[in-house]
GROMACS .gro file of C-alpha atoms in nm:
model
  240
    1MET     CA    1  -4.022   0.479   7.714
    2ALA     CA    2  -4.191   0.483   7.374
    3ILE     CA    3  -4.044   0.725   7.120
    4GLY     CA    4  -4.292   0.960   6.957
    5ALA     CA    5  -4.338   0.990   6.581
    6TYR     CA    6  -4.167   1.329   6.570
    7GLU     CA    7  -3.862   1.207   6.760
    8LYS     CA    8  -3.840   0.904   6.530
    9SER     CA    9  -3.856   1.130   6.225
   10LYS     CA   10  -3.574   1.347   6.366
   11ARG     CA   11  -3.358   1.043   6.435
   12TYR     CA   12  -3.428   0.915   6.085
   13ILE     CA   13  -3.309   1.242   5.927
   14GLU     CA   14  -3.002   1.258   6.149
   15SER     CA   15  -2.912   0.895   6.076
   16HIS     CA   16  -2.937   0.940   5.701
   17THR     CA   17  -2.762   1.275   5.680
   18GLN     CA   18  -2.473   1.145   5.891
   19LYS     CA   19  -2.432   0.881   5.621
   20SER     CA   20  -2.452   1.129   5.336
   21GLU     CA   21  -2.110   1.019   5.211
   22GLN     CA   22  -2.227   0.663   5.149
   23PRO     CA   23  -2.162   0.527   4.797
   24LEU     CA   24  -2.419   0.638   4.541
   25LEU     CA   25  -2.513   0.279   4.465
   26LYS     CA   26  -2.659   0.259   4.817
   27ARG     CA   27  -2.902   0.539   4.745
   28GLU     CA   28  -3.252   0.459   4.636
   29LEU     CA   29  -3.191   0.101   4.739
   30TYR     CA   30  -3.431   0.075   5.030
   31PRO     CA   31  -3.810   0.084   4.997
   32CYS     CA   32  -4.040   0.382   5.035
   33ILE     CA   33  -4.406   0.319   5.112
   34THR     CA   34  -4.662   0.589   5.030
   35ILE     CA   35  -5.000   0.589   5.201
   36SER     CA   36  -5.308   0.757   5.056
   37ARG     CA   37  -5.613   0.736   5.281
   38GLN     CA   38  -5.974   0.821   5.331
   39THR     CA   39  -6.021   1.038   5.640
   40GLY     CA   40  -6.070   0.819   5.945
   41ALA     CA   41  -5.941   0.500   5.782
   42GLY     CA   42  -5.671   0.473   6.048
   43SER     CA   43  -5.354   0.581   5.871
   44LYS     CA   44  -5.171   0.684   6.188
   45PRO     CA   45  -5.210   0.359   6.385
   46VAL     CA   46  -5.145   0.159   6.067
   47CYS     CA   47  -4.825   0.357   5.997
   48GLU     CA   48  -4.705   0.335   6.357
   49LYS     CA   49  -4.736  -0.044   6.349
   50LEU     CA   50  -4.601  -0.066   5.994
   51ILE     CA   51  -4.271   0.102   6.077
   52GLN     CA   52  -4.230  -0.126   6.378
   53ILE     CA   53  -4.272  -0.429   6.153
   54MET     CA   54  -4.041  -0.289   5.886
   55ASP     CA   55  -3.781  -0.212   6.155
   56ASP     CA   56  -3.778  -0.584   6.238
   57TYR     CA   57  -3.741  -0.677   5.870
   58SER     CA   58  -3.465  -0.417   5.820
   59GLU     CA   59  -3.277  -0.462   6.145
   60PHE     CA   60  -2.957  -0.568   5.968
   61GLU     CA   61  -2.937  -0.231   5.787
   62GLY     CA   62  -2.888  -0.031   6.107
   63VAL     CA   63  -3.125   0.248   5.996
   64LYS     CA   64  -3.466   0.277   6.153
   65TRP     CA   65  -3.786   0.338   5.956
   66ALA     CA   66  -3.994   0.653   6.008
   67PHE     CA   67  -4.324   0.785   5.880
   68PHE     CA   68  -4.400   1.138   5.769
   69ASP     CA   69  -4.744   1.290   5.737
   70ARG     CA   70  -4.815   1.653   5.653
   71SER     CA   71  -4.759   1.786   6.006
   72LEU     CA   72  -4.433   1.592   6.052
   73ILE     CA   73  -4.300   1.706   5.715
   74GLU     CA   74  -4.376   2.068   5.804
   75LYS     CA   75  -4.221   2.036   6.151
   76VAL     CA   76  -3.905   1.864   6.029
   77LEU     CA   77  -3.873   2.118   5.747
   78GLU     CA   78  -3.888   2.393   6.007
   79ASP     CA   79  -3.641   2.235   6.247
   80HIS     CA   80  -3.394   2.079   6.002
   81ASN     CA   81  -3.404   2.292   5.689
   82LEU     CA   82  -3.455   1.957   5.525
   83PRO     CA   83  -3.422   2.028   5.152
   84LYS     CA   84  -3.082   2.192   5.200
   85GLN     CA   85  -2.961   1.931   5.444
   86ILE     CA   86  -3.031   1.630   5.225
   87SER     CA   87  -3.011   1.795   4.885
   88GLY     CA   88  -2.718   1.569   4.799
   89TYR     CA   89  -2.970   1.301   4.720
   90MET     CA   90  -3.086   1.508   4.422
   91HIS     CA   91  -2.750   1.604   4.274
   92GLU     CA   92  -2.708   1.316   4.031
   93GLY     CA   93  -2.792   1.429   3.678
   94LYS     CA   94  -3.022   1.138   3.602
   95TYR     CA   95  -3.271   1.265   3.860
   96LYS     CA   96  -3.290   1.625   3.745
   97HIS     CA   97  -3.573   1.535   3.509
   98LEU     CA   98  -3.783   1.431   3.808
   99THR     CA   99  -3.792   1.775   3.964
  100ALA     CA  100  -3.848   1.927   3.621
  101ALA     CA  101  -4.137   1.687   3.571
  102VAL     CA  102  -4.287   1.790   3.905
  103HIS     CA  103  -4.266   2.157   3.799
  104GLU     CA  104  -4.437   2.080   3.472
  105MET     CA  105  -4.696   1.851   3.626
  106LEU     CA  106  -4.800   2.103   3.888
  107GLY     CA  107  -4.815   2.389   3.638
  108LEU     CA  108  -4.770   2.639   3.918
  109LYS     CA  109  -4.687   3.005   3.907
  110PRO     CA  110  -4.365   3.105   4.088
  111ALA     CA  111  -4.548   3.238   4.395
  112GLU     CA  112  -4.750   2.920   4.440
  113TRP     CA  113  -4.446   2.700   4.378
  114THR     CA  114  -4.258   2.829   4.684
  115ILE     CA  115  -4.465   2.627   4.931
  116ILE     CA  116  -4.551   2.334   4.710
  117HIS     CA  117  -4.190   2.302   4.595
  118LYS     CA  118  -4.060   2.250   4.947
  119THR     CA  119  -4.314   1.976   5.014
  120THR     CA  120  -4.279   1.793   4.684
  121ASP     CA  121  -3.901   1.819   4.676
  122THR     CA  122  -3.880   1.696   5.035
  123ILE     CA  123  -4.110   1.401   4.960
  124LEU     CA  124  -3.896   1.308   4.661
  125GLN     CA  125  -3.578   1.328   4.865
  126LEU     CA  126  -3.722   1.128   5.157
  127ALA     CA  127  -3.840   0.863   4.913
  128ARG     CA  128  -3.492   0.833   4.764
  129MET     CA  129  -3.340   0.783   5.108
  130GLY     CA  130  -3.577   0.490   5.163
  131ASN     CA  131  -3.689   0.305   5.476
  132VAL     CA  132  -3.970   0.558   5.504
  133VAL     CA  133  -4.350   0.574   5.496
  134ILE     CA  134  -4.493   0.897   5.351
  135VAL     CA  135  -4.859   0.979   5.411
  136GLY     CA  136  -5.065   1.191   5.172
  137ARG     CA  137  -4.962   1.510   4.986
  138GLY     CA  138  -4.962   1.329   4.650
  139ALA     CA  139  -4.657   1.127   4.751
  140ASN     CA  140  -4.749   0.837   4.523
  141ILE     CA  141  -4.765   1.071   4.222
  142ILE     CA  142  -4.448   1.262   4.312
  143THR     CA  143  -4.252   0.936   4.351
  144SER     CA  144  -4.415   0.745   4.066
  145LYS     CA  145  -4.094   0.739   3.860
  146LEU     CA  146  -3.882   0.594   4.141
  147LYS     CA  147  -3.823   0.220   4.144
  148ASN     CA  148  -3.813   0.177   4.521
  149THR     CA  149  -4.173   0.281   4.596
  150PHE     CA  150  -4.484   0.089   4.699
  151HIS     CA  151  -4.817   0.274   4.694
  152VAL     CA  152  -5.108   0.194   4.926
  153ARG     CA  153  -5.463   0.331   4.958
  154LEU     CA  154  -5.646   0.287   5.291
  155ILE     CA  155  -6.027   0.283   5.278
  156ALA     CA  156  -6.311   0.213   5.521
  157SER     CA  157  -6.689   0.249   5.547
  158MET     CA  158  -6.827   0.582   5.657
  159GLU     CA  159  -6.962   0.415   5.970
  160LYS     CA  160  -6.618   0.293   6.077
  161ARG     CA  161  -6.452   0.619   5.980
  162VAL     CA  162  -6.698   0.822   6.188
  163GLU     CA  163  -6.643   0.588   6.480
  164HIS     CA  164  -6.267   0.630   6.454
  165ILE     CA  165  -6.277   1.010   6.428
  166LYS     CA  166  -6.519   1.033   6.721
  167SER     CA  167  -6.284   0.826   6.936
  168ILE     CA  168  -5.961   1.012   6.856
  169MET     CA  169  -6.098   1.368   6.834
  170ASN     CA  170  -6.380   1.351   7.088
  171PHE     CA  171  -6.628   1.470   6.823
  172SER     CA  172  -7.001   1.416   6.811
  173GLU     CA  173  -7.130   1.209   6.518
  174LYS     CA  174  -7.237   1.524   6.335
  175GLU     CA  175  -6.898   1.687   6.390
  176ALA     CA  176  -6.716   1.374   6.276
  177LEU     CA  177  -6.923   1.351   5.956
  178ALA     CA  178  -6.858   1.718   5.876
  179TYR     CA  179  -6.486   1.679   5.945
  180ILE     CA  180  -6.456   1.371   5.723
  181LYS     CA  181  -6.641   1.537   5.436
  182LYS     CA  182  -6.427   1.850   5.456
  183GLU     CA  183  -6.097   1.659   5.475
  184ASP     CA  184  -6.189   1.418   5.195
  185ASP     CA  185  -6.301   1.707   4.972
  186ASN     CA  186  -5.978   1.897   5.040
  187ARG     CA  187  -5.764   1.595   4.957
  188LYS     CA  188  -5.955   1.530   4.634
  189LYS     CA  189  -5.914   1.893   4.530
  190TYR     CA  190  -5.542   1.892   4.617
  191LEU     CA  191  -5.473   1.587   4.400
  192LYS     CA  192  -5.694   1.711   4.118
  193SER     CA  193  -5.558   2.068   4.122
  194TYR     CA  194  -5.187   1.994   4.151
  195PHE     CA  195  -5.150   1.647   4.000
  196HIS     CA  196  -5.455   1.616   3.771
  197VAL     CA  197  -5.552   1.276   3.910
  198ASP     CA  198  -5.848   1.125   4.094
  199VAL     CA  199  -5.741   1.010   4.439
  200ASP     CA  200  -5.990   0.720   4.414
  201ASP     CA  201  -5.836   0.581   4.095
  202PRO     CA  202  -5.727   0.226   4.195
  203LEU     CA  203  -5.461   0.222   3.923
  204LEU     CA  204  -5.254   0.471   4.124
  205TYR     CA  205  -5.180   0.210   4.392
  206HIS     CA  206  -5.013  -0.127   4.425
  207MET     CA  207  -5.281  -0.227   4.673
  208THR     CA  208  -5.596  -0.099   4.844
  209VAL     CA  209  -5.659  -0.206   5.203
  210ASN     CA  210  -6.002  -0.202   5.366
  211THR     CA  211  -5.958  -0.132   5.737
  212ASP     CA  212  -6.320  -0.230   5.797
  213LEU     CA  213  -6.222  -0.591   5.742
  214LEU     CA  214  -5.880  -0.580   5.907
  215THR     CA  215  -5.751  -0.443   6.234
  216HIS     CA  216  -5.499  -0.160   6.201
  217GLU     CA  217  -5.231  -0.409   6.305
  218GLY     CA  218  -5.356  -0.660   6.049
  219ALA     CA  219  -5.347  -0.395   5.776
  220ALA     CA  220  -4.990  -0.306   5.871
  221TYR     CA  221  -4.877  -0.670   5.852
  222LEU     CA  222  -5.051  -0.714   5.514
  223ILE     CA  223  -4.874  -0.408   5.371
  224ALA     CA  224  -4.539  -0.514   5.515
  225GLU     CA  225  -4.565  -0.863   5.366
  226ALA     CA  226  -4.651  -0.719   5.025
  227VAL     CA  227  -4.351  -0.483   5.041
  228VAL     CA  228  -4.117  -0.768   5.138
  229LEU     CA  229  -4.242  -0.974   4.843
  230LYS     CA  230  -4.206  -0.685   4.598
  231PHE     CA  231  -3.849  -0.616   4.712
  232ALA     CA  232  -3.758  -0.978   4.776
  233ASN     CA  233  -3.393  -0.914   4.684
  234LEU     CA  234  -3.364  -0.689   4.991
  235PHE     CA  235  -3.530  -0.935   5.228
  236PRO     CA  236  -3.409  -1.280   5.113
  237GLN     CA  237  -3.421  -1.424   5.463
  238PHE     CA  238  -3.796  -1.352   5.487
  239VAL     CA  239  -3.902  -1.477   5.142
  240HIS     CA  240  -3.968  -1.848   5.098
   0.00000   0.00000   0.00000
C-alpha cells in the first residue's frame, strides 16, 4: 500500500531524530531541495515523484527522502513539537548567525515572530538534516547560506495552471482563475513582506522548470539529475 506524504514526513522525522547522536560531520551533508512555484504548476505531483527518484539515488544512506509543504510543516509541528525535538541541529556555534540573520531579515515584532519563527526555524533545521524537499514559505531565502541546498522555481502558463487546478479541486474555470490569482498574490506579498525579495526573480534559483513543456514526472527527473550533478561527490556512482 502506498504511503501518504504525511506518513512519509513522520517517518523522516523519526528516522533522523533517532540518529541525533550521529557525528557532527554527517550533518548538513545531504542535499535539501527547495521548491518555489506558481499556483497550479504541479508542485505536489512533481515533489512526490522527485522524492521517489531521490530515494533510489540515496538508497545506500538508509534514510528516506520526504517533502514538506506548508500544511505538512504545520501538521508535523503540531504532532512532533519539531523545533524542540531536532533543535540539536542548531546548537553548533557557527550556525547561530543564521537564526540571527533570519530575525534581522524578517524585521518582525516579537508578537509576529512567534508564528514565523517556528516556521523559519523548522525549515532551517529540516534543510540541515538533508534528504528533504521543502515547498514554499521562503525556504530558498531562509536556507540561502547553507551549502547543501538546491533551489527550484516551477512555472507554467495560466492555461495549464487553470486546467490543473480545475482537475484537482473540481473548480469551474472562473473559480480556478480566482484561486490562482489569490494564491499567487499572497505568495508574492509573503516573500516581499518578510524577505524583501521578488518571488519571480530568476537569480533566487538554481533552475526554473516550465511544467508546460515537461510532464510532472519529466520535471522531477530533470531536477533530480541537476541535484546529482551539483552534489556529484555524494552520488559518484551516478555521475559519468
